[in-house]
PDB file of C-alpha atoms in Angstrom:
ATOM      1  CA  MET A 257      -3.639  14.934  -1.069  1.00 72.00           C
ATOM      2  CA  ALA A 258      -0.290  16.435  -2.001  1.00 77.00           C
ATOM      3  CA  ALA A 259       0.774  16.647   1.572  1.00 75.00           C
ATOM      4  CA  TYR A 260       0.015  12.972   2.056  1.00 77.00           C
ATOM      5  CA  VAL A 261       1.974  12.076  -1.090  1.00 82.00           C
ATOM      6  CA  VAL A 262       4.932  14.042   0.213  1.00 83.00           C
ATOM      7  CA  LEU A 263       4.671  12.401   3.662  1.00 81.00           C
ATOM      8  CA  THR A 264       4.382   8.852   2.344  1.00 85.00           C
ATOM      9  CA  LEU A 265       6.803   9.107  -0.570  1.00 89.00           C
ATOM     10  CA  PRO A 266       9.794   7.642   1.306  1.00 90.00           C
ATOM     11  CA  PHE A 267       7.642   4.788   2.499  1.00 89.00           C
ATOM     12  CA  MET A 268       6.931   3.855  -1.133  1.00 91.00           C
ATOM     13  CA  TYR A 269      10.260   4.741  -2.572  1.00 93.00           C
ATOM     14  CA  ARG A 270      12.544   2.584  -0.552  1.00 93.00           C
ATOM     15  CA  PRO A 271      10.611  -0.736  -1.109  1.00 92.00           C
ATOM     16  CA  LEU A 272      10.512  -0.047  -4.870  1.00 92.00           C
ATOM     17  CA  VAL A 273      14.203   0.894  -5.123  1.00 92.00           C
ATOM     18  CA  ASN A 274      15.120  -2.293  -3.129  1.00 91.00           C
ATOM     19  CA  ALA A 275      12.960  -4.381  -5.402  1.00 91.00           C
ATOM     20  CA  LEU A 276      14.442  -2.811  -8.563  1.00 89.00           C
ATOM     21  CA  GLU A 277      17.910  -3.399  -7.237  1.00 89.00           C
ATOM     22  CA  ALA A 278      17.147  -7.016  -6.527  1.00 89.00           C
ATOM     23  CA  VAL A 279      16.192  -7.747 -10.164  1.00 89.00           C
ATOM     24  CA  ASP A 280      18.276  -6.992 -13.194  1.00 85.00           C
ATOM     25  CA  ALA A 281      15.892  -4.538 -14.766  1.00 85.00           C
ATOM     26  CA  ARG A 282      18.227  -3.643 -17.641  1.00 88.00           C
ATOM     27  CA  THR A 283      18.486  -7.317 -18.687  1.00 89.00           C
ATOM     28  CA  LEU A 284      14.806  -7.773 -18.416  1.00 88.00           C
ATOM     29  CA  THR A 285      14.181  -4.674 -20.470  1.00 89.00           C
ATOM     30  CA  GLU A 286      16.644  -5.733 -23.131  1.00 90.00           C
ATOM     31  CA  ALA A 287      15.203  -9.286 -23.244  1.00 89.00           C
ATOM     32  CA  ALA A 288      11.628  -7.924 -23.584  1.00 89.00           C
ATOM     33  CA  GLN A 289      12.587  -5.576 -26.257  1.00 90.00           C
ATOM     34  CA  SER A 290      14.421  -8.251 -28.234  1.00 91.00           C
ATOM     35  CA  LEU A 291      11.134 -10.274 -28.181  1.00 89.00           C
ATOM     36  CA  GLY A 292       9.314  -7.161 -29.625  1.00 90.00           C
ATOM     37  CA  ALA A 293       7.626  -5.757 -26.602  1.00 87.00           C
ATOM     38  CA  GLY A 294       7.007  -2.063 -26.417  1.00 89.00           C
ATOM     39  CA  GLY A 295       7.611   0.138 -23.386  1.00 88.00           C
ATOM     40  CA  TRP A 296       4.331  -0.537 -21.567  1.00 91.00           C
ATOM     41  CA  GLN A 297       4.418  -4.199 -22.367  1.00 90.00           C
ATOM     42  CA  THR A 298       7.951  -4.367 -20.938  1.00 90.00           C
ATOM     43  CA  LEU A 299       6.772  -2.610 -17.770  1.00 89.00           C
ATOM     44  CA  VAL A 300       3.645  -4.665 -17.304  1.00 88.00           C
ATOM     45  CA  TYR A 301       4.794  -8.115 -18.295  1.00 88.00           C
ATOM     46  CA  ALA A 302       8.539  -8.149 -17.456  1.00 88.00           C
ATOM     47  CA  ILE A 303       9.353  -5.566 -14.640  1.00 89.00           C
ATOM     48  CA  LEU A 304       6.181  -5.318 -12.606  1.00 89.00           C
ATOM     49  CA  PRO A 305       5.725  -9.019 -11.839  1.00 87.00           C
ATOM     50  CA  ASN A 306       9.331  -9.150 -10.621  1.00 88.00           C
ATOM     51  CA  ILE A 307       8.993  -6.012  -8.335  1.00 89.00           C
ATOM     52  CA  LEU A 308       5.482  -6.861  -7.234  1.00 86.00           C
ATOM     53  CA  HIS A 309       6.671  -7.612  -3.655  1.00 84.00           C
ATOM     54  CA  GLY A 310       8.186  -4.172  -3.335  1.00 89.00           C
ATOM     55  CA  VAL A 311       4.923  -2.565  -4.622  1.00 89.00           C
ATOM     56  CA  ILE A 312       2.983  -4.582  -1.942  1.00 87.00           C
ATOM     57  CA  ASN A 313       5.310  -3.654   0.799  1.00 87.00           C
ATOM     58  CA  GLY A 314       5.336  -0.019  -0.022  1.00 90.00           C
ATOM     59  CA  SER A 315       1.363  -0.122  -0.314  1.00 87.00           C
ATOM     60  CA  LEU A 316       1.135  -1.590   3.107  1.00 84.00           C
ATOM     61  CA  LEU A 317       3.522   1.049   4.554  1.00 86.00           C
ATOM     62  CA  VAL A 318       1.613   3.866   2.914  1.00 86.00           C
ATOM     63  CA  PHE A 319      -1.786   2.518   3.961  1.00 82.00           C
ATOM     64  CA  SER A 320      -0.696   2.230   7.607  1.00 79.00           C
ATOM     65  CA  THR A 321       0.871   5.612   7.630  1.00 80.00           C
ATOM     66  CA  VAL A 322      -2.136   7.453   6.166  1.00 77.00           C
ATOM     67  CA  PHE A 323      -4.589   5.446   8.207  1.00 73.00           C
ATOM     68  CA  ALA A 324      -3.064   6.475  11.448  1.00 69.00           C
ATOM     69  CA  GLU A 325      -1.839   9.974  10.720  1.00 71.00           C
ATOM     70  CA  PHE A 326      -3.410  12.453  13.087  1.00 65.00           C
ATOM     71  CA  THR A 327      -1.160  15.495  13.017  1.00 67.00           C
ATOM     72  CA  LEU A 328      -1.309  16.133   9.349  1.00 68.00           C
ATOM     73  CA  ALA A 329      -4.996  15.436   9.150  1.00 66.00           C
ATOM     74  CA  ASN A 330      -5.728  17.816  12.078  1.00 66.00           C
ATOM     75  CA  LEU A 331      -3.517  20.580  10.564  1.00 69.00           C
ATOM     76  CA  LEU A 332      -4.954  20.322   7.051  1.00 67.00           C
ATOM     77  CA  ILE A 333      -8.592  19.630   7.824  1.00 64.00           C
ATOM     78  CA  GLY A 334      -8.971  21.014  11.409  1.00 62.00           C
ATOM     79  CA  THR A 335     -12.410  20.535  12.881  1.00 59.00           C
ATOM     80  CA  ARG A 336     -14.469  21.121   9.661  1.00 65.00           C
ATOM     81  CA  LEU A 337     -14.216  17.517   8.454  1.00 65.00           C
ATOM     82  CA  LYS A 338     -13.586  14.567  10.901  1.00 70.00           C
ATOM     83  CA  THR A 339     -11.148  11.826   9.798  1.00 70.00           C
ATOM     84  CA  PHE A 340     -10.706   8.680  11.662  1.00 73.00           C
ATOM     85  CA  PRO A 341      -7.587   9.674  13.645  1.00 72.00           C
ATOM     86  CA  ILE A 342      -9.311  12.978  14.683  1.00 72.00           C
ATOM     87  CA  TYR A 343     -12.299  10.973  15.847  1.00 74.00           C
ATOM     88  CA  LEU A 344     -10.066   8.627  17.834  1.00 77.00           C
ATOM     89  CA  VAL A 345      -8.365  11.542  19.710  1.00 77.00           C
ATOM     90  CA  GLU A 346     -11.684  13.258  20.371  1.00 78.00           C
ATOM     91  CA  PHE A 347     -13.283  10.075  21.772  1.00 78.00           C
ATOM     92  CA  THR A 348     -10.117   9.462  23.964  1.00 80.00           C
ATOM     93  CA  ARG A 349     -10.867  12.725  25.661  1.00 82.00           C
ATOM     94  CA  PHE A 350     -14.493  12.056  26.403  1.00 81.00           C
ATOM     95  CA  ASP A 351     -15.149   8.220  26.555  1.00 80.00           C
ATOM     96  CA  ALA A 352     -12.547   5.516  26.910  1.00 81.00           C
ATOM     97  CA  ARG A 353     -14.868   2.815  25.838  1.00 85.00           C
ATOM     98  CA  GLN A 354     -15.679   4.398  22.524  1.00 82.00           C
ATOM     99  CA  ALA A 355     -11.961   5.170  21.943  1.00 81.00           C
ATOM    100  CA  SER A 356     -11.153   1.530  22.725  1.00 85.00           C
ATOM    101  CA  ALA A 357     -13.736   0.386  20.264  1.00 85.00           C
ATOM    102  CA  LEU A 358     -12.394   2.688  17.495  1.00 82.00           C
ATOM    103  CA  ALA A 359      -8.860   1.396  18.196  1.00 82.00           C
ATOM    104  CA  VAL A 360     -10.018  -2.219  17.862  1.00 87.00           C
ATOM    105  CA  ILE A 361     -11.905  -1.255  14.673  1.00 85.00           C
ATOM    106  CA  SER A 362      -8.799   0.381  13.217  1.00 82.00           C
ATOM    107  CA  PHE A 363      -6.740  -2.694  14.039  1.00 83.00           C
ATOM    108  CA  VAL A 364      -9.287  -4.994  12.339  1.00 88.00           C
ATOM    109  CA  VAL A 365      -9.500  -2.735   9.293  1.00 84.00           C
ATOM    110  CA  ALA A 366      -5.739  -2.551   8.906  1.00 81.00           C
ATOM    111  CA  TRP A 367      -5.361  -6.323   9.555  1.00 85.00           C
ATOM    112  CA  LEU A 368      -8.061  -7.166   6.920  1.00 88.00           C
ATOM    113  CA  ALA A 369      -6.553  -4.726   4.370  1.00 82.00           C
ATOM    114  CA  SER A 370      -3.161  -6.321   4.904  1.00 81.00           C
ATOM    115  CA  VAL A 371      -4.480  -9.892   4.596  1.00 85.00           C
ATOM    116  CA  LEU A 372      -6.448  -8.904   1.374  1.00 85.00           C
ATOM    117  CA  ILE A 373      -3.405  -7.331  -0.226  1.00 78.00           C
ATOM    118  CA  ILE A 374      -1.201 -10.288   0.627  1.00 78.00           C
ATOM    119  CA  TRP A 375      -3.834 -12.753  -0.554  1.00 82.00           C
ATOM    120  CA  LEU A 376      -4.328 -10.901  -3.813  1.00 77.00           C
ATOM    121  CA  ALA A 377      -0.576 -10.871  -4.364  1.00 74.00           C
ATOM    122  CA  GLY A 378      -0.134 -14.568  -3.501  1.00 74.00           C
ATOM    123  CA  ARG A 379      -2.776 -15.523  -6.065  1.00 69.00           C
ATOM    124  CA  GLY A 380      -0.213 -14.754  -8.842  1.00 60.00           C
ATOM    125  CA  ASP A 381       2.251 -17.271  -7.427  1.00 58.00           C
ATOM    126  CA  GLN A 382       0.372 -20.381  -8.446  1.00 56.00           C
ATOM    127  CA  PRO A 383       1.752 -22.141 -11.381  1.00 51.00           C
ATOM    128  CA  ARG A 384      -0.498 -21.780 -14.431  1.00 51.00           C
ATOM    129  CA  GLU A 385      -1.354 -24.623 -16.778  1.00 50.00           C
ATOM    130  CA  THR A 386       0.549 -24.305 -19.981  1.00 41.00           C
ATOM    131  CA  LEU A 387      -0.433 -25.657 -23.466  1.00 38.00           C
ATOM    132  CA  ALA A 388       2.442 -28.217 -23.230  1.00 44.00           C
ATOM    133  CA  ALA A 389       0.862 -29.632 -19.951  1.00 46.00           C
ATOM    134  CA  ARG A 390      -2.531 -30.240 -21.712  1.00 44.00           C
TER     135      ARG A 390
END
């Protein structure tokens, strides 16, 4: 687990840093604190909604990196426990049809996971009904 964290850290770090640089986090923090929000409330209600696109981009990059990483999985686990990339390489050696089926399955799973994450992130973009609108 720690090796995957080290491997994927840059893929999560850059989108988060770019998202934080795009918003004025200091002003958001000061505004939330002036309204009486604590540290966690500031993070959850002021900063996180503004950097959500960076979190989603980083999550997609980390997922795709871990899902397709063969070398690290093979070095760490070896032949004791089979992960998906190890299965894919082993089936490529013996039967091309099974390897093709696994490649299609991996594409579909990655595509569905990406669409699900984007859909869940897009649900927060709809305007909410306010008390004044009632």
